[in-house]
Short mmCIF file of C-alpha atoms in Angstrom, two decimals:
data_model
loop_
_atom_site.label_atom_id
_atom_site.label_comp_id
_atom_site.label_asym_id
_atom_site.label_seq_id
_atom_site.Cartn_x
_atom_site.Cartn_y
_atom_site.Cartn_z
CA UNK O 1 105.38 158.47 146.79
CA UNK O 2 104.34 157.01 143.41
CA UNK O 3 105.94 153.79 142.19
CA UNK O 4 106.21 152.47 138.39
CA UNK O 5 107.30 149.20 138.17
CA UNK O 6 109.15 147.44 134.60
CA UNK O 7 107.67 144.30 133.93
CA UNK O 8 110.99 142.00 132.94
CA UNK O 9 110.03 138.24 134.38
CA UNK O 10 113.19 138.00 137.11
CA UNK O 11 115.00 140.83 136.29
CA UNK O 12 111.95 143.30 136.94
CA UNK O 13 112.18 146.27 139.41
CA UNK O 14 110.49 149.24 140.69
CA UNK O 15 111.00 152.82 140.39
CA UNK O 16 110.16 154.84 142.89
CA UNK O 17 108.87 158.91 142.80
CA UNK O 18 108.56 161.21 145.27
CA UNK O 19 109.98 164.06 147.41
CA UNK O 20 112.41 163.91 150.44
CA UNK O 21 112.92 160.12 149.56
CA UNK O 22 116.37 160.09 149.43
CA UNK O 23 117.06 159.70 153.14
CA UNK O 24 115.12 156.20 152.61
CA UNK O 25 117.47 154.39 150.76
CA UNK O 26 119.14 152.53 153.08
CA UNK O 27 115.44 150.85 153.76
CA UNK O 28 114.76 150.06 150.48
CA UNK O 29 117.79 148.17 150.02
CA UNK O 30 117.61 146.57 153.46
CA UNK O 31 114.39 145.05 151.54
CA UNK O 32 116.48 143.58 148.56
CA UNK O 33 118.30 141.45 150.65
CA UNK O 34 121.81 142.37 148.86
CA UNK O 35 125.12 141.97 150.84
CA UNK O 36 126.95 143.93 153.16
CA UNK O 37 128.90 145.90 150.62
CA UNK O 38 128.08 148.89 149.13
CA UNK O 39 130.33 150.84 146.33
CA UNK O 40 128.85 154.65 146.48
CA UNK O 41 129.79 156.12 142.42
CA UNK O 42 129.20 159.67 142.70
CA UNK O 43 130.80 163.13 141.23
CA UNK O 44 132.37 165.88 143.34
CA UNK O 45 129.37 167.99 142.62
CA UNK O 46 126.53 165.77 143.26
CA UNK O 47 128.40 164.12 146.17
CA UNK O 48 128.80 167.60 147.67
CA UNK O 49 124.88 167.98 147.30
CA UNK O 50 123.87 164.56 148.61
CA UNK O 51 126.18 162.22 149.07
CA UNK O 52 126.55 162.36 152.21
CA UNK O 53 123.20 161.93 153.05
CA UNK O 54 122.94 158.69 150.64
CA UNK O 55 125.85 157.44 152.35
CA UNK O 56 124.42 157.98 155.76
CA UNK O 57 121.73 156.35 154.79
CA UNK O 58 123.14 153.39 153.18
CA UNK O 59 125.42 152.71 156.43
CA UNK O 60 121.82 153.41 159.05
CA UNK O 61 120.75 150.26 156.56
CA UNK O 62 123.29 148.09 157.76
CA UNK O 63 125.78 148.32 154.57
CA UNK O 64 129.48 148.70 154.50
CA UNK O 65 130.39 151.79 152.01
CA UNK O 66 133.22 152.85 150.13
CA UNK O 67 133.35 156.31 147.82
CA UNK O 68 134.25 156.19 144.63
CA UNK O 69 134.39 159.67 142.63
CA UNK O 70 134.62 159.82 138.90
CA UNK O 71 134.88 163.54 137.21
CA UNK O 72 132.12 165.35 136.10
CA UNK O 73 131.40 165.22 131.84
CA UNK O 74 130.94 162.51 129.17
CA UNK O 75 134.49 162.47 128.55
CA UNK O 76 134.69 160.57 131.84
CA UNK O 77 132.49 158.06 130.79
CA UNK O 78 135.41 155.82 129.27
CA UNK O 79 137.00 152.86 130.07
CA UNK O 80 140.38 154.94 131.83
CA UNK O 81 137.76 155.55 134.22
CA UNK O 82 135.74 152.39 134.46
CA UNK O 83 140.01 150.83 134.90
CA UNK O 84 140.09 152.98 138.20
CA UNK O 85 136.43 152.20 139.49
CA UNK O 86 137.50 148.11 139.15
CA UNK O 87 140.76 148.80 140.96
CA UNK O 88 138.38 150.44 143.81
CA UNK O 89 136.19 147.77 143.54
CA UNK O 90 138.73 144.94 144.22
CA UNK O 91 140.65 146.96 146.66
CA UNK O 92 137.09 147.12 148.63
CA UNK O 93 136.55 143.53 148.36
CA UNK O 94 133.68 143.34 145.88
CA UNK O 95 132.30 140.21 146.18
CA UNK O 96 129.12 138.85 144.01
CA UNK O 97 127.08 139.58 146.44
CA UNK O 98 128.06 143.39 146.30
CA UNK O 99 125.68 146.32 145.00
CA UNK O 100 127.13 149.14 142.76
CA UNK O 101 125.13 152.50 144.10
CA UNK O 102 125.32 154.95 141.27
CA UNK O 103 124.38 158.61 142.59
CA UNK O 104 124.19 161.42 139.75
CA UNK O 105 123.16 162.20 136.53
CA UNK O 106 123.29 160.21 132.84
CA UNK O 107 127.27 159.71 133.38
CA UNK O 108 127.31 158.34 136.39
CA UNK O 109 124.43 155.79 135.91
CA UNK O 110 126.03 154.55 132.93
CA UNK O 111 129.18 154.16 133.69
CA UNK O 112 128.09 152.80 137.27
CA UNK O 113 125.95 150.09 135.49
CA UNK O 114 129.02 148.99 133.29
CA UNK O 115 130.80 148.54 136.24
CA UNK O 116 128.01 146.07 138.01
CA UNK O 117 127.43 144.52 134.82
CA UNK O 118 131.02 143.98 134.28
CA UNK O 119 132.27 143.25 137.66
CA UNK O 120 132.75 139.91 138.68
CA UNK O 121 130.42 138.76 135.47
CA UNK O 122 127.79 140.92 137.00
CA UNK O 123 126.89 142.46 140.45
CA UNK O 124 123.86 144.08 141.94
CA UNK O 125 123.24 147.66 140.79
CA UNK O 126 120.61 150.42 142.40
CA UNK O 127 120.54 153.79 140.11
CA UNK O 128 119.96 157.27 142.27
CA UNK O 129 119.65 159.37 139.25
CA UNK O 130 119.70 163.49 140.21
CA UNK O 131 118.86 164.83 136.95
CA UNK O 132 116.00 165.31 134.82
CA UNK O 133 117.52 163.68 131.91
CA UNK O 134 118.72 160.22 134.13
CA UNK O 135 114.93 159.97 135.93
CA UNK O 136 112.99 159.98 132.56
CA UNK O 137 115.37 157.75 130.89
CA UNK O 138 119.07 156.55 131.24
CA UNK O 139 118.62 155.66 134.49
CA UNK O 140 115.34 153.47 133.03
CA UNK O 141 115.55 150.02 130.99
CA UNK O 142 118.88 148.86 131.55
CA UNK O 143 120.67 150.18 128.84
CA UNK O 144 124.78 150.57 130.59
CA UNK O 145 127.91 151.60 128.86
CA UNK O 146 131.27 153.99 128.11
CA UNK O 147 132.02 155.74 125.34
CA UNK O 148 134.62 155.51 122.35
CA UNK O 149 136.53 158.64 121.08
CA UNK O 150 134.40 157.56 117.89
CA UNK O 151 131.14 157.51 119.24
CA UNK O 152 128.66 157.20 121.98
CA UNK O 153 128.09 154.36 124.05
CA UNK O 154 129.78 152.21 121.77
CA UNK O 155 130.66 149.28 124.46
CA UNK O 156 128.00 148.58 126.66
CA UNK O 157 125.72 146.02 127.52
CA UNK O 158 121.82 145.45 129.02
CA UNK O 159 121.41 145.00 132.41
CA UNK O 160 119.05 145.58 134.66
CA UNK O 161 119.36 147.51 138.12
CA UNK O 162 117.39 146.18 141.51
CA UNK O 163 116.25 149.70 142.04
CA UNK O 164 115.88 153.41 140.64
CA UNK O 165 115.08 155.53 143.29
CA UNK O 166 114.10 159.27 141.65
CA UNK O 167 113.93 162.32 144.51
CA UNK O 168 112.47 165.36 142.72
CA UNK O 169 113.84 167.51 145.41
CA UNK O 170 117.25 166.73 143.98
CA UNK O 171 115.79 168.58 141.20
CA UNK O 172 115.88 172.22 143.17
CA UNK O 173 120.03 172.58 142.68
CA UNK O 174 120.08 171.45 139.01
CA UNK O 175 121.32 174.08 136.67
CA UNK O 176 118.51 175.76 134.60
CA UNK O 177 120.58 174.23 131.00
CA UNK O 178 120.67 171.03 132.18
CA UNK O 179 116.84 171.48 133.81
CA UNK O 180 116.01 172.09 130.09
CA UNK O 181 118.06 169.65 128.39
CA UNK O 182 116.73 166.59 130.68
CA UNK O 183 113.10 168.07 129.73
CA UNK O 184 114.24 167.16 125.76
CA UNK O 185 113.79 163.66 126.70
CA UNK O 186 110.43 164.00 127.79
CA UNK O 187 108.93 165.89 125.30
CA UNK O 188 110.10 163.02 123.02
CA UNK O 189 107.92 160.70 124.83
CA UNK O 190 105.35 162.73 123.83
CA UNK O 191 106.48 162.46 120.35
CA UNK O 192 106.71 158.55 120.12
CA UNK O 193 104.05 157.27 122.52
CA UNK O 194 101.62 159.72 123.82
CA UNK O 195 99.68 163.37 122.15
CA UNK O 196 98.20 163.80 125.54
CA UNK O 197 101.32 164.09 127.16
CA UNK O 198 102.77 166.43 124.62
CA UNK O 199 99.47 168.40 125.46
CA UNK O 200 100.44 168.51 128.65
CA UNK O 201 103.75 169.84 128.56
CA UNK O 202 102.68 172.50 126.10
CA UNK O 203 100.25 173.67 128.99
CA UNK O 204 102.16 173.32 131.86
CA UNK O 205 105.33 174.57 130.96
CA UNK O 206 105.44 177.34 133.82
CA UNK O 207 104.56 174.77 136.37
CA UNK O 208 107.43 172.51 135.36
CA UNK O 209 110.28 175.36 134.74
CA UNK O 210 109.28 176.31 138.59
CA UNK O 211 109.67 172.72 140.00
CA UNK O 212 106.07 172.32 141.00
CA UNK O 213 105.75 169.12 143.08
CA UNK O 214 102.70 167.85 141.13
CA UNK O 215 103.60 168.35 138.01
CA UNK O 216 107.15 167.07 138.05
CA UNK O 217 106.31 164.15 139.82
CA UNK O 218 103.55 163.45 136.69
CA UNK O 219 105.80 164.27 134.73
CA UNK O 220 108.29 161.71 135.61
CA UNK O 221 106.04 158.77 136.38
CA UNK O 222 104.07 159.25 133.24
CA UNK O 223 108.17 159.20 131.58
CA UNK O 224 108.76 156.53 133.17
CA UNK O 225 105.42 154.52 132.47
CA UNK O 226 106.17 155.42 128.44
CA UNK O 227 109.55 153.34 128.87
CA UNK O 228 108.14 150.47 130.58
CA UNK O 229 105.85 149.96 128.27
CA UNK O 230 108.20 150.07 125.51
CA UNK O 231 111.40 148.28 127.55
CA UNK O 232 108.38 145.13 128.62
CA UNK O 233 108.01 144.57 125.01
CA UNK O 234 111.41 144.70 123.63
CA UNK O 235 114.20 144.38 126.48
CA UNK O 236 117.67 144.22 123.87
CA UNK O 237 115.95 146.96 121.51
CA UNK O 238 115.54 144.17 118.58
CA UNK O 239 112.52 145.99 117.21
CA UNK O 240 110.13 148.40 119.15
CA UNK O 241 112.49 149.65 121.84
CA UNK O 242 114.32 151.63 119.11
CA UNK O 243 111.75 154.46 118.85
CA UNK O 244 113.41 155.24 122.25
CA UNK O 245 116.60 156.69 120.58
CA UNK O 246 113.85 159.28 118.63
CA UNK O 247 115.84 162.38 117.83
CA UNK O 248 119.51 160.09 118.79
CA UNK O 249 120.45 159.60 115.59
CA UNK O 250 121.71 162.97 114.20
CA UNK O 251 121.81 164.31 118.13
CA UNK O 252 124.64 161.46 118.83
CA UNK O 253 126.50 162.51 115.81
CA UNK O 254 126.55 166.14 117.03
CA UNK O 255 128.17 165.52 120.52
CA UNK O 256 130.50 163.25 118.86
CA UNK O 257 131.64 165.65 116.16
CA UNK O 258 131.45 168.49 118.84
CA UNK O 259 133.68 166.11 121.41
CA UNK O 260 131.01 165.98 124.13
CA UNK O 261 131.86 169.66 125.57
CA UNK O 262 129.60 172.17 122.71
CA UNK O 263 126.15 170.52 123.66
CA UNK O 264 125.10 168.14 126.46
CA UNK O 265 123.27 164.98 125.78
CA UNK O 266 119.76 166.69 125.44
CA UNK O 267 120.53 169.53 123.16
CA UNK O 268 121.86 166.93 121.01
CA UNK O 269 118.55 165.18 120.89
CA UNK O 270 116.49 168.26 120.50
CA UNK O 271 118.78 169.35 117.60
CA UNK O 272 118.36 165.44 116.30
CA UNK O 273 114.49 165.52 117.03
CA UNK O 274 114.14 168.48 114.85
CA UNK O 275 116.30 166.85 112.10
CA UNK O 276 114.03 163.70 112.03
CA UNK O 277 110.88 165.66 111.80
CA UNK O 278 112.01 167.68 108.92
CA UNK O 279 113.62 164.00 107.29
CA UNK O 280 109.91 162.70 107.97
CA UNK O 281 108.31 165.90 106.28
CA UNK O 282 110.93 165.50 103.28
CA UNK O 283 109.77 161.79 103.08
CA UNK O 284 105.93 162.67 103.14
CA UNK O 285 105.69 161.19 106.57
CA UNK O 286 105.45 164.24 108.80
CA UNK O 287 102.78 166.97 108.34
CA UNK O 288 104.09 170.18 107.95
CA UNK O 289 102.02 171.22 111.24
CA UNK O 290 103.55 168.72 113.21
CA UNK O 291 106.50 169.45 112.29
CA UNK O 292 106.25 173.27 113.25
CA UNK O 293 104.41 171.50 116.78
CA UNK O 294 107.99 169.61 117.54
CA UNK O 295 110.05 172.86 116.61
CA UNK O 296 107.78 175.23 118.56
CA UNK O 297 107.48 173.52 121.81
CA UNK O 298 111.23 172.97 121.80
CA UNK O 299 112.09 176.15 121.12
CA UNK O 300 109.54 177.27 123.99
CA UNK O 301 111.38 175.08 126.48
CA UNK O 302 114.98 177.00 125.31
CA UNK O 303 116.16 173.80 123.47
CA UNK O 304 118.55 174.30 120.39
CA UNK O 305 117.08 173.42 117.33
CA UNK O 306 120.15 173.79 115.10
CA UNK O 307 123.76 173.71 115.56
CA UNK O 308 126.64 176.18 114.23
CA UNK O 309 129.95 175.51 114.12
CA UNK O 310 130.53 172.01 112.88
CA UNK O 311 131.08 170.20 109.26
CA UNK O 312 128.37 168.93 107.48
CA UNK O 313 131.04 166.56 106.32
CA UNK O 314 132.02 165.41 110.17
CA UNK O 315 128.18 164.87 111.29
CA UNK O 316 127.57 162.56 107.76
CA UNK O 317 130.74 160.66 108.52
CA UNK O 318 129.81 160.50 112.33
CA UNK O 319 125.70 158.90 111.55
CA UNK O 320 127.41 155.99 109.53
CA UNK O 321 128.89 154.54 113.39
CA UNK O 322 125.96 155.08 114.53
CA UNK O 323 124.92 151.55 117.01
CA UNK O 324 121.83 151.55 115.11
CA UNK O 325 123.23 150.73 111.90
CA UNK O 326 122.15 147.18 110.61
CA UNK O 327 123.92 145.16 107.94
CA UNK O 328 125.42 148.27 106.57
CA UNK O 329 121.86 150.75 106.62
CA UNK O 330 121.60 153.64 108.89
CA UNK O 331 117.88 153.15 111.24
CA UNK O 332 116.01 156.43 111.38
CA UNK O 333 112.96 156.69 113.39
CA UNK O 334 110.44 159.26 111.98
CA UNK O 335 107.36 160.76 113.62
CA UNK O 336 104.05 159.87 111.51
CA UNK O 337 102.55 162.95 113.72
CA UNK O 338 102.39 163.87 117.18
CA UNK O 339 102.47 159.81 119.24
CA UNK O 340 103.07 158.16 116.86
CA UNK O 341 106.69 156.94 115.17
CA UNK O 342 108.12 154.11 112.45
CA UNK O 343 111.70 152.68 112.46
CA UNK O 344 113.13 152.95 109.22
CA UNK O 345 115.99 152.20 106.71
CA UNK O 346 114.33 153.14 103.29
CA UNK O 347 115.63 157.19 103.80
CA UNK O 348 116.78 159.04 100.64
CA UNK O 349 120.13 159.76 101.39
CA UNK O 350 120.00 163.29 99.85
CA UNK O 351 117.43 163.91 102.42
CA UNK O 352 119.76 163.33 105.07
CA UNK O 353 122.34 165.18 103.78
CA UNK O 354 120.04 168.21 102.92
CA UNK O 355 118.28 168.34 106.70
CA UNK O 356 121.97 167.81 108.10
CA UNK O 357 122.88 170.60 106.29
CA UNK O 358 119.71 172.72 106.72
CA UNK O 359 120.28 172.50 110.92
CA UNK O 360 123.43 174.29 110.63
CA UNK O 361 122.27 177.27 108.54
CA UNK O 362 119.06 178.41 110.85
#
């Protein structure tokens, strides 16, 4: 088992990596010294995988748990549902001394974190994320929320969870788009932080479609080791963390203007990746081979790199809610080349428009 842990004074935790670990949870909870009630937040699906061995495991650590399913899909990451997941909360006696367990993928983390960071002013929280996407990154730094019908993640907050325990064995019933999708995430790590990790996943793109032990579990620690970094030195995303949301920008705007159901979270990004390189090459940022480097190796991996569809109209109308607007000026972040990103407000806005319109015509 590998462990990474996020450096945050008091509020810092460890994530831990390996195989077959999910039968251990009830131990590593045991060590947190948390009270003796546990509120399980799973999906049918993932429940029907592993729940029952969380739960079992949970109880053989000497917690009391109650279930609590939400339904699978962003558009049950609102606050209808968070409304139903207090109700179970208070019905269970949720004291502050209670942990929110959140088992599942992106959806379920988030929403599972709004609840602990919500409930009772704040209660303890311990992510099991069982996708790609959630191990490299939602389930990581804290970020928790529910979305509004006009746009993504809109009311949230930071908060930390005590634990994130990622089993890559999980990994074996996950469905090959969302396999892919979660794998958009990484390769932006590459992107922002790290050429020799963009290297990698160039060269060992068999080994990872065909859930090799070694090289998923490098690939998530070394994920997960980008985002501490970054989350250490900029907790509330005030400055650096930002670079995070690489490729979030336009992506965001395309699930919103699609209503969550055309593309999941990571085709968004990889569309939105591709949009900020060719912004950046517009801008004379961007190289024109590093540009074709972030196109190719998404496209190798079976990401979307444009969309069809939707109004250029919608997409412009959707970046202008975006959360990283500031005093009235839309934030890109724009790769410089391969590791290395800037944050950014001084974009021509025909540029946008043009590479927003560009996407939907390939």
């Amino acid at each position: 088992m590998e462990e990474v842990r996020i450096n945050l004074g008091e509020r810092s935790y460890d994530i831990k990596i390996g195989e077959g670990i999910l039968d251990r949870i009830g131990e590593y909870l045991k060590d947190l010294d948390l009270g003796p009630k546990v509120l399980l937040i799973s999906n049918d699906l993932v429940y029907s995988l592993y729940g029952e061995r969380a739960k079992n495991s949970i109880e053989d650590g000497g917690f009391s748990v109650k279930v609590a399913k939400i339904g699978d899909g962003e558009k049950y990451k609102s606050l209808d549902t968070a409304k139903d997941l207090y109700d179970k909360a208070v019905d269970f006696g949720l004291d502050r001394s209670s942990t929110v367990v959140a088992l599942g993928g992106g959806v379920v983390g988030d929403i599972g974190g709004f609840i602990a960071a919500t409930y009772m002013r704040g209660i303890n929280f311990v992510q099991i994320p069982t996708t790609v996407l959630s191990q490299v990154d939602s389930s990581v730094g804290g970020k928790v929320a529910v979305n509004h019908p006009l746009g993504k993640n809109l009311i949230g907050n930071f908060y930390q969870p005590k634990l994130v325990v990622a089993d890559i064995e999980v990994l074996e019933t996950l469905e090959k788009r969302e396999l892919k999708a979660g794998l958009a995430e990484v390769i932006k790590y590459g992107v922002i932080w790290d050429e020799q990790f963009f290297d990698f996943l160039i060269d060992n793109k068999s080994e990872i479609f065909n859930l090799d032990t070694k090289a998923l579990i490098h690939l998530i620690k070394k994920s997960c080791q980008i985002k501490a970094q970054v989350v250490s030195k900029d907790e509330r995303e005030e400055g650096l963390r930002a670079i995070l949301n690489y490729g979030h920008t336009i992506g965001h705007a395309i699930e919103a203007v699609s209503n969550y159901k055309k593309y999941v979270h990571g085709e968004g990004v990889s569309i939105g990746m591709v949009g900020a390189a060719k912004i950046a090459f517009r801008e004379g940022l961007l190289s024109e081979e590093d540009l074709i480097k972030q196109e190719n190796i998404l496209k190798s991996y079976g990401l979307p790199t444009s969309y069809d569809d939707l109004k250029v109209e919608a997409i412009i109308r959707a970046l202008k809610k975006d959360k990283k607007v500031k005093s009235g000026e839309l934030r890109f972040i724009l790769a410089k080349k391969v590791g290395e990103v800037v944050i950014t407000s001084d974009v021509n806005t025909n540029n946008i428009k043009e590479v927003v319109n560009e996407l939907g015509r390939e």
